[in-house]
Amino acid sequence: MKLNKTGFDDLLLIEVNFFYDFRGSFFESWRENEYKKLGINEVFIQDNISISKKNILRGLHFQKNQGQLVTVVHGKIFDVAVDLRPNSKTYKNYFSIELNSKNPKQLYMPPGFAHGFCVLSDLAIINYKCTQYYNSKDEGGIIWNDPSIDIKWPLNDHIISERDSSFPKLGHNYDRICT
């Protein structure tokens, strides 16, 4: 396992030990003692699976005090994390990376980040390990194309839910969640 810095405090990119042969592939997606060595001391209490078709864009979502470890189990996505921590030097900036199942890497987002992705393959299955239980009262979102963030999404023909399309621009409701 190898840790890569992202330029954002506590936002970590993890290269897992990936094994592939004629039978298929194998990797450990979570091993507490190894991740603690990387500085991830969170307790994960909920796992979520997202299954999405090509061109689906989800996000930008956030949940109060929730950290996430994102792993693509199948397919390929363009993944985005937006720093909403007011005291961070990367506040209102975003990190993006292509994550896929052929060369798996994991993105660890500590509490205080909004998350979104768009699907580049025909189908993508994503696993989220979460440090807090889902609570609808603690969630929020930012519009995916907020010009103040200016995310360079790789596709132009996104399919976006009505809910995600109706999120406000940055600054409307994130402060009650991330402070």
mmCIF file with all atom_site columns, N, CA and C in Angstrom, residues 114-148:
data_model
loop_
_atom_site.group_PDB
_atom_site.id
_atom_site.type_symbol
_atom_site.label_atom_id
_atom_site.label_alt_id
_atom_site.label_comp_id
_atom_site.label_asym_id
_atom_site.label_entity_id
_atom_site.label_seq_id
_atom_site.pdbx_PDB_ins_code
_atom_site.Cartn_x
_atom_site.Cartn_y
_atom_site.Cartn_z
_atom_site.occupancy
_atom_site.B_iso_or_equiv
_atom_site.pdbx_formal_charge
_atom_site.auth_seq_id
_atom_site.auth_comp_id
_atom_site.auth_asym_id
_atom_site.auth_atom_id
_atom_site.pdbx_PDB_model_num
ATOM 1   N N  . ALA A 1 114 ? -17.037 18.275 0.263   1.00 0.00 ? 114 ALA A N  1
ATOM 2   C CA . ALA A 1 114 ? -18.165 17.881 -0.576  1.00 0.00 ? 114 ALA A CA 1
ATOM 3   C C  . ALA A 1 114 ? -17.608 16.909 -1.614  1.00 0.00 ? 114 ALA A C  1
ATOM 4   N N  . HIS A 1 115 ? -18.449 15.986 -2.065  1.00 0.00 ? 115 HIS A N  1
ATOM 5   C CA . HIS A 1 115 ? -17.998 14.949 -2.976  1.00 0.00 ? 115 HIS A CA 1
ATOM 6   C C  . HIS A 1 115 ? -18.950 14.811 -4.155  1.00 0.00 ? 115 HIS A C  1
ATOM 7   N N  . GLY A 1 116 ? -18.375 14.568 -5.308  1.00 0.00 ? 116 GLY A N  1
ATOM 8   C CA . GLY A 1 116 ? -19.163 14.293 -6.498  1.00 0.00 ? 116 GLY A CA 1
ATOM 9   C C  . GLY A 1 116 ? -18.360 13.472 -7.485  1.00 0.00 ? 116 GLY A C  1
ATOM 10  N N  . PHE A 1 117 ? -19.052 12.885 -8.440  1.00 0.00 ? 117 PHE A N  1
ATOM 11  C CA . PHE A 1 117 ? -18.362 12.131 -9.485  1.00 0.00 ? 117 PHE A CA 1
ATOM 12  C C  . PHE A 1 117 ? -19.234 12.038 -10.718 1.00 0.00 ? 117 PHE A C  1
ATOM 13  N N  . CYS A 1 118 ? -18.590 11.774 -11.855 1.00 0.00 ? 118 CYS A N  1
ATOM 14  C CA . CYS A 1 118 ? -19.330 11.423 -13.069 1.00 0.00 ? 118 CYS A CA 1
ATOM 15  C C  . CYS A 1 118 ? -18.760 10.110 -13.591 1.00 0.00 ? 118 CYS A C  1
ATOM 16  N N  . VAL A 1 119 ? -19.638 9.321  -14.192 1.00 0.00 ? 119 VAL A N  1
ATOM 17  C CA . VAL A 1 119 ? -19.285 7.973  -14.629 1.00 0.00 ? 119 VAL A CA 1
ATOM 18  C C  . VAL A 1 119 ? -18.751 8.018  -16.060 1.00 0.00 ? 119 VAL A C  1
ATOM 19  N N  . LEU A 1 120 ? -17.564 7.462  -16.246 1.00 0.00 ? 120 LEU A N  1
ATOM 20  C CA . LEU A 1 120 ? -16.905 7.440  -17.551 1.00 0.00 ? 120 LEU A CA 1
ATOM 21  C C  . LEU A 1 120 ? -17.061 6.112  -18.264 1.00 0.00 ? 120 LEU A C  1
ATOM 22  N N  . SER A 1 121 ? -17.382 5.051  -17.551 1.00 0.00 ? 121 SER A N  1
ATOM 23  C CA . SER A 1 121 ? -17.556 3.718  -18.133 1.00 0.00 ? 121 SER A CA 1
ATOM 24  C C  . SER A 1 121 ? -19.054 3.444  -18.309 1.00 0.00 ? 121 SER A C  1
ATOM 25  N N  . ASP A 1 122 ? -19.385 2.323  -18.916 1.00 0.00 ? 122 ASP A N  1
ATOM 26  C CA . ASP A 1 122 ? -20.799 1.978  -19.116 1.00 0.00 ? 122 ASP A CA 1
ATOM 27  C C  . ASP A 1 122 ? -21.538 1.840  -17.791 1.00 0.00 ? 122 ASP A C  1
ATOM 28  N N  . LEU A 1 123 ? -20.845 1.364  -16.774 1.00 0.00 ? 123 LEU A N  1
ATOM 29  C CA . LEU A 1 123 ? -21.417 1.170  -15.445 1.00 0.00 ? 123 LEU A CA 1
ATOM 30  C C  . LEU A 1 123 ? -20.303 1.367  -14.426 1.00 0.00 ? 123 LEU A C  1
ATOM 31  N N  . ALA A 1 124 ? -20.636 1.940  -13.284 1.00 0.00 ? 124 ALA A N  1
ATOM 32  C CA . ALA A 1 124 ? -19.655 2.083  -12.203 1.00 0.00 ? 124 ALA A CA 1
ATOM 33  C C  . ALA A 1 124 ? -20.311 1.685  -10.889 1.00 0.00 ? 124 ALA A C  1
ATOM 34  N N  . ILE A 1 125 ? -19.565 0.944  -10.092 1.00 0.00 ? 125 ILE A N  1
ATOM 35  C CA . ILE A 1 125 ? -19.998 0.569  -8.746  1.00 0.00 ? 125 ILE A CA 1
ATOM 36  C C  . ILE A 1 125 ? -18.968 1.132  -7.786  1.00 0.00 ? 125 ILE A C  1
ATOM 37  N N  . ILE A 1 126 ? -19.458 1.969  -6.864  1.00 0.00 ? 126 ILE A N  1
ATOM 38  C CA . ILE A 1 126 ? -18.579 2.663  -5.926  1.00 0.00 ? 126 ILE A CA 1
ATOM 39  C C  . ILE A 1 126 ? -18.955 2.278  -4.503  1.00 0.00 ? 126 ILE A C  1
ATOM 40  N N  . ASN A 1 127 ? -17.943 1.984  -3.689  1.00 0.00 ? 127 ASN A N  1
ATOM 41  C CA . ASN A 1 127 ? -18.133 1.704  -2.268  1.00 0.00 ? 127 ASN A CA 1
ATOM 42  C C  . ASN A 1 127 ? -17.642 2.900  -1.474  1.00 0.00 ? 127 ASN A C  1
ATOM 43  N N  . TYR A 1 128 ? -18.484 3.357  -0.532  1.00 0.00 ? 128 TYR A N  1
ATOM 44  C CA . TYR A 1 128 ? -18.113 4.436  0.385   1.00 0.00 ? 128 TYR A CA 1
ATOM 45  C C  . TYR A 1 128 ? -18.096 3.864  1.791   1.00 0.00 ? 128 TYR A C  1
ATOM 46  N N  . LYS A 1 129 ? -16.983 3.937  2.455   1.00 0.00 ? 129 LYS A N  1
ATOM 47  C CA . LYS A 1 129 ? -16.941 3.665  3.885   1.00 0.00 ? 129 LYS A CA 1
ATOM 48  C C  . LYS A 1 129 ? -17.129 5.017  4.562   1.00 0.00 ? 129 LYS A C  1
ATOM 49  N N  . CYS A 1 130 ? -18.051 5.114  5.502   1.00 0.00 ? 130 CYS A N  1
ATOM 50  C CA . CYS A 1 130 ? -18.413 6.395  6.122   1.00 0.00 ? 130 CYS A CA 1
ATOM 51  C C  . CYS A 1 130 ? -18.160 6.365  7.623   1.00 0.00 ? 130 CYS A C  1
ATOM 52  N N  . THR A 1 131 ? -17.769 7.526  8.160   1.00 0.00 ? 131 THR A N  1
ATOM 53  C CA . THR A 1 131 ? -17.448 7.628  9.579   1.00 0.00 ? 131 THR A CA 1
ATOM 54  C C  . THR A 1 131 ? -18.639 8.067  10.428  1.00 0.00 ? 131 THR A C  1
ATOM 55  N N  . GLN A 1 132 ? -19.748 8.435  9.798   1.00 0.00 ? 132 GLN A N  1
ATOM 56  C CA . GLN A 1 132 ? -20.982 8.800  10.506  1.00 0.00 ? 132 GLN A CA 1
ATOM 57  C C  . GLN A 1 132 ? -22.155 8.150  9.788   1.00 0.00 ? 132 GLN A C  1
ATOM 58  N N  . TYR A 1 133 ? -23.206 7.867  10.541  1.00 0.00 ? 133 TYR A N  1
ATOM 59  C CA . TYR A 1 133 ? -24.422 7.347  9.930   1.00 0.00 ? 133 TYR A CA 1
ATOM 60  C C  . TYR A 1 133 ? -25.079 8.437  9.101   1.00 0.00 ? 133 TYR A C  1
ATOM 61  N N  . TYR A 1 134 ? -25.732 8.038  8.023   1.00 0.00 ? 134 TYR A N  1
ATOM 62  C CA . TYR A 1 134 ? -26.473 8.989  7.214   1.00 0.00 ? 134 TYR A CA 1
ATOM 63  C C  . TYR A 1 134 ? -27.576 9.622  8.062   1.00 0.00 ? 134 TYR A C  1
ATOM 64  N N  . ASN A 1 135 ? -27.713 10.942 7.949   1.00 0.00 ? 135 ASN A N  1
ATOM 65  C CA . ASN A 1 135 ? -28.762 11.677 8.637   1.00 0.00 ? 135 ASN A CA 1
ATOM 66  C C  . ASN A 1 135 ? -29.213 12.794 7.700   1.00 0.00 ? 135 ASN A C  1
ATOM 67  N N  . SER A 1 136 ? -30.465 12.740 7.253   1.00 0.00 ? 136 SER A N  1
ATOM 68  C CA . SER A 1 136 ? -30.951 13.715 6.275   1.00 0.00 ? 136 SER A CA 1
ATOM 69  C C  . SER A 1 136 ? -30.874 15.147 6.797   1.00 0.00 ? 136 SER A C  1
ATOM 70  N N  . LYS A 1 137 ? -30.899 15.331 8.103   1.00 0.00 ? 137 LYS A N  1
ATOM 71  C CA . LYS A 1 137 ? -30.814 16.680 8.680   1.00 0.00 ? 137 LYS A CA 1
ATOM 72  C C  . LYS A 1 137 ? -29.398 17.251 8.602   1.00 0.00 ? 137 LYS A C  1
ATOM 73  N N  . ASP A 1 138 ? -28.417 16.389 8.394   1.00 0.00 ? 138 ASP A N  1
ATOM 74  C CA . ASP A 1 138 ? -27.017 16.814 8.368   1.00 0.00 ? 138 ASP A CA 1
ATOM 75  C C  . ASP A 1 138 ? -26.423 16.827 6.968   1.00 0.00 ? 138 ASP A C  1
ATOM 76  N N  . GLU A 1 139 ? -27.258 16.687 5.945   1.00 0.00 ? 139 GLU A N  1
ATOM 77  C CA . GLU A 1 139 ? -26.710 16.637 4.594   1.00 0.00 ? 139 GLU A CA 1
ATOM 78  C C  . GLU A 1 139 ? -26.947 17.947 3.855   1.00 0.00 ? 139 GLU A C  1
ATOM 79  N N  . GLY A 1 140 ? -26.190 18.144 2.813   1.00 0.00 ? 140 GLY A N  1
ATOM 80  C CA . GLY A 1 140 ? -26.350 19.306 1.974   1.00 0.00 ? 140 GLY A CA 1
ATOM 81  C C  . GLY A 1 140 ? -25.670 19.087 0.644   1.00 0.00 ? 140 GLY A C  1
ATOM 82  N N  . GLY A 1 141 ? -25.724 20.096 -0.185  1.00 0.00 ? 141 GLY A N  1
ATOM 83  C CA . GLY A 1 141 ? -25.113 19.988 -1.493  1.00 0.00 ? 141 GLY A CA 1
ATOM 84  C C  . GLY A 1 141 ? -24.790 21.338 -2.089  1.00 0.00 ? 141 GLY A C  1
ATOM 85  N N  . ILE A 1 142 ? -23.930 21.305 -3.078  1.00 0.00 ? 142 ILE A N  1
ATOM 86  C CA . ILE A 1 142 ? -23.524 22.467 -3.853  1.00 0.00 ? 142 ILE A CA 1
ATOM 87  C C  . ILE A 1 142 ? -23.758 22.105 -5.316  1.00 0.00 ? 142 ILE A C  1
ATOM 88  N N  . ILE A 1 143 ? -24.255 23.042 -6.099  1.00 0.00 ? 143 ILE A N  1
ATOM 89  C CA . ILE A 1 143 ? -24.503 22.783 -7.511  1.00 0.00 ? 143 ILE A CA 1
ATOM 90  C C  . ILE A 1 143 ? -23.209 22.347 -8.193  1.00 0.00 ? 143 ILE A C  1
ATOM 91  N N  . TRP A 1 144 ? -23.314 21.338 -9.016  1.00 0.00 ? 144 TRP A N  1
ATOM 92  C CA . TRP A 1 144 ? -22.162 20.687 -9.644  1.00 0.00 ? 144 TRP A CA 1
ATOM 93  C C  . TRP A 1 144 ? -21.353 21.624 -10.543 1.00 0.00 ? 144 TRP A C  1
ATOM 94  N N  . ASN A 1 145 ? -21.998 22.651 -11.089 1.00 0.00 ? 145 ASN A N  1
ATOM 95  C CA . ASN A 1 145 ? -21.309 23.548 -12.023 1.00 0.00 ? 145 ASN A CA 1
ATOM 96  C C  . ASN A 1 145 ? -21.136 24.952 -11.457 1.00 0.00 ? 145 ASN A C  1
ATOM 97  N N  . ASP A 1 146 ? -20.992 25.061 -10.160 1.00 0.00 ? 146 ASP A N  1
ATOM 98  C CA . ASP A 1 146 ? -20.803 26.349 -9.504  1.00 0.00 ? 146 ASP A CA 1
ATOM 99  C C  . ASP A 1 146 ? -19.578 27.043 -10.121 1.00 0.00 ? 146 ASP A C  1
ATOM 100 N N  . PRO A 1 147 ? -19.755 28.232 -10.691 1.00 0.00 ? 147 PRO A N  1
ATOM 101 C CA . PRO A 1 147 ? -18.619 28.907 -11.340 1.00 0.00 ? 147 PRO A CA 1
ATOM 102 C C  . PRO A 1 147 ? -17.514 29.323 -10.372 1.00 0.00 ? 147 PRO A C  1
ATOM 103 N N  . SER A 1 148 ? -17.824 29.467 -9.091  1.00 0.00 ? 148 SER A N  1
ATOM 104 C CA . SER A 1 148 ? -16.777 29.847 -8.142  1.00 0.00 ? 148 SER A CA 1
ATOM 105 C C  . SER A 1 148 ? -15.823 28.690 -7.857  1.00 0.00 ? 148 SER A C  1
#
